[in-house]
PDB file of C-alpha atoms and ligand atoms in Angstrom:
ATOM      1  CA  UNK A  26      26.524 123.847  14.117  1.00  0.00           C
ATOM      2  CA  UNK A  27      27.854 126.148  11.431  1.00  0.00           C
ATOM      3  CA  UNK A  28      25.219 128.784  12.109  1.00  0.00           C
ATOM      4  CA  UNK A  29      26.106 128.788  15.820  1.00  0.00           C
ATOM      5  CA  UNK A  30      29.780 129.389  14.990  1.00  0.00           C
ATOM      6  CA  UNK A  31      30.941 132.966  15.639  1.00  0.00           C
ATOM      7  CA  UNK A  32      32.173 133.254  12.033  1.00  0.00           C
ATOM      8  CA  UNK A  33      30.458 130.454  10.074  1.00  0.00           C
ATOM      9  CA  UNK A  34      27.367 132.536   9.339  1.00  0.00           C
ATOM     10  CA  UNK A  35      29.543 135.039   7.429  1.00  0.00           C
ATOM     11  CA  UNK A  36      30.065 132.526   4.610  1.00  0.00           C
ATOM     12  CA  UNK A  37      27.491 132.868   1.850  1.00  0.00           C
ATOM     13  CA  UNK A  38      24.918 130.093   1.507  1.00  0.00           C
ATOM     14  CA  UNK A  39      26.787 128.202  -1.240  1.00  0.00           C
ATOM     15  CA  UNK A  40      30.038 128.360   0.724  1.00  0.00           C
ATOM     16  CA  UNK A  41      28.234 127.115   3.854  1.00  0.00           C
ATOM     17  CA  UNK A  42      26.920 124.073   1.987  1.00  0.00           C
ATOM     18  CA  UNK A  43      30.327 123.371   0.469  1.00  0.00           C
ATOM     19  CA  UNK A  44      32.098 123.775   3.808  1.00  0.00           C
ATOM     20  CA  UNK A  45      29.769 121.404   5.668  1.00  0.00           C
ATOM     21  CA  UNK A  46      29.915 118.803   2.867  1.00  0.00           C
ATOM     22  CA  UNK A  47      33.687 119.056   2.901  1.00  0.00           C
ATOM     23  CA  UNK A  48      33.844 118.655   6.694  1.00  0.00           C
ATOM     24  CA  UNK A  49      31.524 115.614   6.649  1.00  0.00           C
ATOM     25  CA  UNK A  50      33.492 114.033   3.791  1.00  0.00           C
ATOM     26  CA  UNK A  51      36.809 114.687   5.500  1.00  0.00           C
ATOM     27  CA  UNK A  52      35.658 113.072   8.746  1.00  0.00           C
ATOM     28  CA  UNK A  53      34.276 110.039   6.917  1.00  0.00           C
ATOM     29  CA  UNK A  54      37.376 109.586   4.711  1.00  0.00           C
ATOM     30  CA  UNK A  55      39.710 109.951   7.684  1.00  0.00           C
ATOM     31  CA  UNK A  56      37.770 107.269   9.584  1.00  0.00           C
ATOM     32  CA  UNK A  57      37.862 104.976   6.562  1.00  0.00           C
ATOM     33  CA  UNK A  58      41.650 105.333   6.323  1.00  0.00           C
ATOM     34  CA  UNK A  59      42.025 104.583  10.005  1.00  0.00           C
ATOM     35  CA  UNK A  60      39.757 101.517   9.713  1.00  0.00           C
ATOM     36  CA  UNK A  61      42.015 100.164   6.960  1.00  0.00           C
ATOM     37  CA  UNK A  62      44.992 100.448   9.305  1.00  0.00           C
ATOM     38  CA  UNK A  63      43.214  99.114  12.391  1.00  0.00           C
ATOM     39  CA  UNK A  64      40.263  96.970  11.236  1.00  0.00           C
ATOM     40  CA  UNK A  65      39.200  95.666  14.652  1.00  0.00           C
ATOM     41  CA  UNK A  66      40.484  98.084  17.264  1.00  0.00           C
ATOM     42  CA  UNK A  67      38.267 100.193  19.523  1.00  0.00           C
ATOM     43  CA  UNK A  68      38.924 103.953  19.645  1.00  0.00           C
ATOM     44  CA  UNK A  69      40.652 103.438  23.009  1.00  0.00           C
ATOM     45  CA  UNK A  70      42.954 100.822  21.449  1.00  0.00           C
ATOM     46  CA  UNK A  71      43.672 103.076  18.485  1.00  0.00           C
ATOM     47  CA  UNK A  72      44.620 105.861  20.924  1.00  0.00           C
ATOM     48  CA  UNK A  73      47.046 103.426  22.566  1.00  0.00           C
ATOM     49  CA  UNK A  74      48.551 102.589  19.145  1.00  0.00           C
ATOM     50  CA  UNK A  75      49.032 106.325  18.566  1.00  0.00           C
ATOM     51  CA  UNK A  76      50.532 106.654  22.060  1.00  0.00           C
ATOM     52  CA  UNK A  77      47.865 109.163  23.015  1.00  0.00           C
ATOM     53  CA  UNK A  78      46.951 108.497  26.671  1.00  0.00           C
ATOM     54  CA  UNK A  79      43.334 108.817  27.751  1.00  0.00           C
ATOM     55  CA  UNK A  80      42.951 110.548  31.121  1.00  0.00           C
ATOM     56  CA  UNK A  81      39.815 111.129  33.128  1.00  0.00           C
ATOM     57  CA  UNK A  82      39.333 114.150  35.323  1.00  0.00           C
ATOM     58  CA  UNK A  83      36.874 115.196  38.018  1.00  0.00           C
ATOM     59  CA  UNK A  84      37.290 118.865  37.061  1.00  0.00           C
ATOM     60  CA  UNK A  85      34.193 120.996  36.651  1.00  0.00           C
ATOM     61  CA  UNK A  86      32.951 120.355  33.124  1.00  0.00           C
ATOM     62  CA  UNK A  87      31.509 123.863  32.890  1.00  0.00           C
ATOM     63  CA  UNK A  88      33.743 126.626  31.562  1.00  0.00           C
ATOM     64  CA  UNK A  89      31.931 129.860  30.881  1.00  0.00           C
ATOM     65  CA  UNK A  90      28.869 128.751  28.993  1.00  0.00           C
ATOM     66  CA  UNK A  91      30.504 125.610  27.587  1.00  0.00           C
ATOM     67  CA  UNK A  92      29.806 122.140  28.946  1.00  0.00           C
ATOM     68  CA  UNK A  93      32.766 119.832  28.350  1.00  0.00           C
ATOM     69  CA  UNK A  94      32.621 116.075  27.751  1.00  0.00           C
ATOM     70  CA  UNK A  95      36.151 115.620  26.470  1.00  0.00           C
ATOM     71  CA  UNK A  96      39.021 117.504  24.923  1.00  0.00           C
ATOM     72  CA  UNK A  97      42.200 116.912  22.985  1.00  0.00           C
ATOM     73  CA  UNK A  98      45.365 118.485  24.341  1.00  0.00           C
ATOM     74  CA  UNK A  99      48.190 118.600  21.826  1.00  0.00           C
ATOM     75  CA  UNK A 100      51.343 119.170  23.900  1.00  0.00           C
ATOM     76  CA  UNK A 101      51.949 116.409  24.860  1.00  0.00           C
ATOM     77  CA  UNK A 102      49.118 114.718  22.956  1.00  0.00           C
ATOM     78  CA  UNK A 103      46.404 113.336  25.245  1.00  0.00           C
ATOM     79  CA  UNK A 104      42.673 112.972  25.499  1.00  0.00           C
ATOM     80  CA  UNK A 105      40.865 114.235  28.596  1.00  0.00           C
ATOM     81  CA  UNK A 106      37.471 112.816  29.538  1.00  0.00           C
ATOM     82  CA  UNK A 107      35.392 114.898  31.980  1.00  0.00           C
ATOM     83  CA  UNK A 108      33.701 112.353  34.234  1.00  0.00           C
ATOM     84  CA  UNK A 109      31.299 114.903  35.690  1.00  0.00           C
ATOM     85  CA  UNK A 110      30.502 116.108  32.175  1.00  0.00           C
ATOM     86  CA  UNK A 111      29.737 112.652  30.802  1.00  0.00           C
ATOM     87  CA  UNK A 112      27.927 111.121  33.813  1.00  0.00           C
ATOM     88  CA  UNK A 113      24.618 113.051  33.477  1.00  0.00           C
ATOM     89  CA  UNK A 114      24.567 112.217  29.772  1.00  0.00           C
ATOM     90  CA  UNK A 115      25.106 108.498  30.461  1.00  0.00           C
ATOM     91  CA  UNK A 116      22.308 108.556  33.048  1.00  0.00           C
ATOM     92  CA  UNK A 117      19.931 110.303  30.669  1.00  0.00           C
ATOM     93  CA  UNK A 118      20.751 107.976  27.789  1.00  0.00           C
ATOM     94  CA  UNK A 119      20.109 104.749  29.690  1.00  0.00           C
ATOM     95  CA  UNK A 120      20.051 101.585  27.611  1.00  0.00           C
ATOM     96  CA  UNK A 121      17.184 102.225  25.280  1.00  0.00           C
ATOM     97  CA  UNK A 122      18.055 105.715  24.075  1.00  0.00           C
ATOM     98  CA  UNK A 123      21.774 104.811  23.934  1.00  0.00           C
ATOM     99  CA  UNK A 124      21.009 101.925  21.610  1.00  0.00           C
ATOM    100  CA  UNK A 125      18.865 104.104  19.368  1.00  0.00           C
ATOM    101  CA  UNK A 126      21.357 106.962  19.105  1.00  0.00           C
ATOM    102  CA  UNK A 127      24.671 105.106  19.372  1.00  0.00           C
ATOM    103  CA  UNK A 128      24.019 101.501  18.316  1.00  0.00           C
ATOM    104  CA  UNK A 129      26.675  99.344  19.988  1.00  0.00           C
ATOM    105  CA  UNK A 130      28.918 102.262  20.981  1.00  0.00           C
ATOM    106  CA  UNK A 131      29.102 103.990  24.360  1.00  0.00           C
ATOM    107  CA  UNK A 132      29.316 107.774  24.870  1.00  0.00           C
ATOM    108  CA  UNK A 133      32.966 107.358  25.902  1.00  0.00           C
ATOM    109  CA  UNK A 134      33.753 105.480  22.665  1.00  0.00           C
ATOM    110  CA  UNK A 135      32.204 108.413  20.807  1.00  0.00           C
ATOM    111  CA  UNK A 136      34.178 111.081  22.686  1.00  0.00           C
ATOM    112  CA  UNK A 137      37.486 109.232  22.333  1.00  0.00           C
ATOM    113  CA  UNK A 138      36.819 108.773  18.601  1.00  0.00           C
ATOM    114  CA  UNK A 139      35.919 112.452  18.268  1.00  0.00           C
ATOM    115  CA  UNK A 140      39.180 113.519  19.911  1.00  0.00           C
ATOM    116  CA  UNK A 141      41.137 111.061  17.754  1.00  0.00           C
ATOM    117  CA  UNK A 142      40.015 113.124  14.757  1.00  0.00           C
ATOM    118  CA  UNK A 143      41.523 116.230  16.359  1.00  0.00           C
ATOM    119  CA  UNK A 144      44.735 114.281  16.977  1.00  0.00           C
ATOM    120  CA  UNK A 145      44.832 113.093  13.375  1.00  0.00           C
ATOM    121  CA  UNK A 146      44.344 116.672  12.170  1.00  0.00           C
ATOM    122  CA  UNK A 147      47.109 117.875  14.497  1.00  0.00           C
ATOM    123  CA  UNK A 148      49.712 115.433  13.144  1.00  0.00           C
ATOM    124  CA  UNK A 149      48.945 115.442   9.415  1.00  0.00           C
ATOM    125  CA  UNK A 150      50.189 118.015   6.925  1.00  0.00           C
ATOM    126  CA  UNK A 151      46.916 119.083   5.267  1.00  0.00           C
ATOM    127  CA  UNK A 152      45.386 122.467   6.037  1.00  0.00           C
ATOM    128  CA  UNK A 153      43.017 121.909   9.004  1.00  0.00           C
ATOM    129  CA  UNK A 154      39.382 121.843   7.974  1.00  0.00           C
ATOM    130  CA  UNK A 155      38.619 124.873  10.181  1.00  0.00           C
ATOM    131  CA  UNK A 156      41.030 126.977   8.139  1.00  0.00           C
ATOM    132  CA  UNK A 157      39.954 125.912   4.667  1.00  0.00           C
ATOM    133  CA  UNK A 158      37.024 128.311   4.684  1.00  0.00           C
ATOM    134  CA  UNK A 159      37.879 131.781   5.835  1.00  0.00           C
ATOM    135  CA  UNK A 160      35.080 134.322   5.893  1.00  0.00           C
ATOM    136  CA  UNK A 161      36.097 137.957   5.612  1.00  0.00           C
ATOM    137  CA  UNK A 162      35.550 139.689   8.941  1.00  0.00           C
ATOM    138  CA  UNK A 163      35.925 143.136   7.492  1.00  0.00           C
ATOM    139  CA  UNK A 164      37.782 144.939   4.775  1.00  0.00           C
ATOM    140  CA  UNK A 165      39.280 148.335   4.286  1.00  0.00           C
ATOM    141  CA  UNK A 166      40.329 149.073   0.711  1.00  0.00           C
ATOM    142  CA  UNK A 167      42.422 146.107  -0.394  1.00  0.00           C
ATOM    143  CA  UNK A 168      42.942 144.849   3.155  1.00  0.00           C
ATOM    144  CA  UNK A 169      40.871 141.939   4.429  1.00  0.00           C
ATOM    145  CA  UNK A 170      40.749 140.383   7.869  1.00  0.00           C
ATOM    146  CA  UNK A 171      39.814 136.711   7.717  1.00  0.00           C
ATOM    147  CA  UNK A 172      39.017 134.069  10.254  1.00  0.00           C
ATOM    148  CA  UNK A 173      38.701 130.279  10.291  1.00  0.00           C
ATOM    149  CA  UNK A 174      35.533 128.399  11.212  1.00  0.00           C
ATOM    150  CA  UNK A 175      36.079 126.215  14.288  1.00  0.00           C
ATOM    151  CA  UNK A 176      32.676 124.515  13.936  1.00  0.00           C
ATOM    152  CA  UNK A 177      33.889 122.758  10.774  1.00  0.00           C
ATOM    153  CA  UNK A 178      36.415 120.734  12.812  1.00  0.00           C
ATOM    154  CA  UNK A 179      33.607 119.723  15.178  1.00  0.00           C
ATOM    155  CA  UNK A 180      31.353 118.713  12.283  1.00  0.00           C
ATOM    156  CA  UNK A 181      34.224 116.661  10.804  1.00  0.00           C
ATOM    157  CA  UNK A 182      35.130 115.081  14.165  1.00  0.00           C
ATOM    158  CA  UNK A 183      31.495 114.028  14.600  1.00  0.00           C
ATOM    159  CA  UNK A 184      31.378 112.523  11.111  1.00  0.00           C
ATOM    160  CA  UNK A 185      34.627 110.722  11.873  1.00  0.00           C
ATOM    161  CA  UNK A 186      33.171 109.202  15.061  1.00  0.00           C
ATOM    162  CA  UNK A 187      29.952 108.319  13.246  1.00  0.00           C
ATOM    163  CA  UNK A 188      31.815 106.499  10.498  1.00  0.00           C
ATOM    164  CA  UNK A 189      34.404 104.825  12.744  1.00  0.00           C
ATOM    165  CA  UNK A 190      31.785 103.497  15.161  1.00  0.00           C
ATOM    166  CA  UNK A 191      29.007 102.968  12.634  1.00  0.00           C
ATOM    167  CA  UNK A 192      26.651 105.265  14.572  1.00  0.00           C
ATOM    168  CA  UNK A 193      23.092 105.650  13.304  1.00  0.00           C
ATOM    169  CA  UNK A 194      23.365 109.464  13.652  1.00  0.00           C
ATOM    170  CA  UNK A 195      25.896 112.284  13.798  1.00  0.00           C
ATOM    171  CA  UNK A 196      26.879 112.428  17.491  1.00  0.00           C
ATOM    172  CA  UNK A 197      25.895 116.092  17.653  1.00  0.00           C
ATOM    173  CA  UNK A 198      22.598 114.587  18.781  1.00  0.00           C
ATOM    174  CA  UNK A 199      24.252 113.898  22.180  1.00  0.00           C
ATOM    175  CA  UNK A 200      24.417 117.631  22.829  1.00  0.00           C
ATOM    176  CA  UNK A 201      20.623 117.816  22.739  1.00  0.00           C
ATOM    177  CA  UNK A 202      20.339 114.880  25.152  1.00  0.00           C
ATOM    178  CA  UNK A 203      22.841 116.607  27.427  1.00  0.00           C
ATOM    179  CA  UNK A 204      20.902 119.890  27.494  1.00  0.00           C
ATOM    180  CA  UNK A 205      17.983 117.901  28.784  1.00  0.00           C
ATOM    181  CA  UNK A 206      20.095 115.908  31.257  1.00  0.00           C
ATOM    182  CA  UNK A 207      21.931 118.857  32.732  1.00  0.00           C
ATOM    183  CA  UNK A 208      18.855 121.004  33.213  1.00  0.00           C
ATOM    184  CA  UNK A 209      17.491 118.463  35.723  1.00  0.00           C
ATOM    185  CA  UNK A 210      20.566 118.476  37.986  1.00  0.00           C
ATOM    186  CA  UNK A 211      19.552 120.466  41.098  1.00  0.00           C
ATOM    187  CA  UNK A 212      23.062 121.911  41.454  1.00  0.00           C
ATOM    188  CA  UNK A 213      22.847 123.235  37.920  1.00  0.00           C
ATOM    189  CA  UNK A 214      19.391 124.727  38.259  1.00  0.00           C
ATOM    190  CA  UNK A 215      19.146 128.171  36.818  1.00  0.00           C
ATOM    191  CA  UNK A 216      21.994 127.665  34.388  1.00  0.00           C
ATOM    192  CA  UNK A 217      21.732 129.988  31.500  1.00  0.00           C
ATOM    193  CA  UNK A 218      23.679 130.333  28.320  1.00  0.00           C
ATOM    194  CA  UNK A 219      24.421 126.625  28.030  1.00  0.00           C
ATOM    195  CA  UNK A 220      25.988 126.140  24.621  1.00  0.00           C
ATOM    196  CA  UNK A 221      26.499 122.442  24.018  1.00  0.00           C
ATOM    197  CA  UNK A 222      28.916 121.468  21.305  1.00  0.00           C
ATOM    198  CA  UNK A 223      30.148 124.918  20.435  1.00  0.00           C
ATOM    199  CA  UNK A 224      33.474 124.368  22.198  1.00  0.00           C
ATOM    200  CA  UNK A 225      36.362 123.906  19.782  1.00  0.00           C
ATOM    201  CA  UNK A 226      37.487 120.903  21.810  1.00  0.00           C
TER     202      UNK A 226
HETATM  203 ZN1   ZN B 329      35.957 118.551  19.118  1.00  0.00          ZN
END
């Protein structure tokens, strides 16, 4: 995920390892804190506690080369689920693969949990994980232009969902299932440039 980020590859190898470890640890620790507050609630119930409504939309999940499952919108805070984005994934997963990749959780649990991480980041005071590592884009003399690494927030949000829902794997794996699922939809035949999971949502 970091290598696919427009700026992540600019970090040197040691910084890449540190950044990914930090993102995974942040997601896991954030989920652990949330579990202490809400030991038995589902992600949907936690969203209700936070007064973050969950809305579903029939909008086209495809924007440019990005396929959307869900996104967090900060003002006002809400979580959008893209029905037409999630449906092919649910069909492809079926019961057997879903159990193997997600345990007891459903894809929608995973996406709501993922977006809850983005909400948590939006309301807390710490520097967002995507801005903790800033590769230099270019420099002239003493001037440096730096950029954040959006993929780190996605890595952290996945680790958060994995920990919160006790998933057997990082949910990034769903992107690979989706690539497979979407390529068999006749209406999507000939799609090119599909970039699952690179959206900063
Ligand atoms: Zn995200």
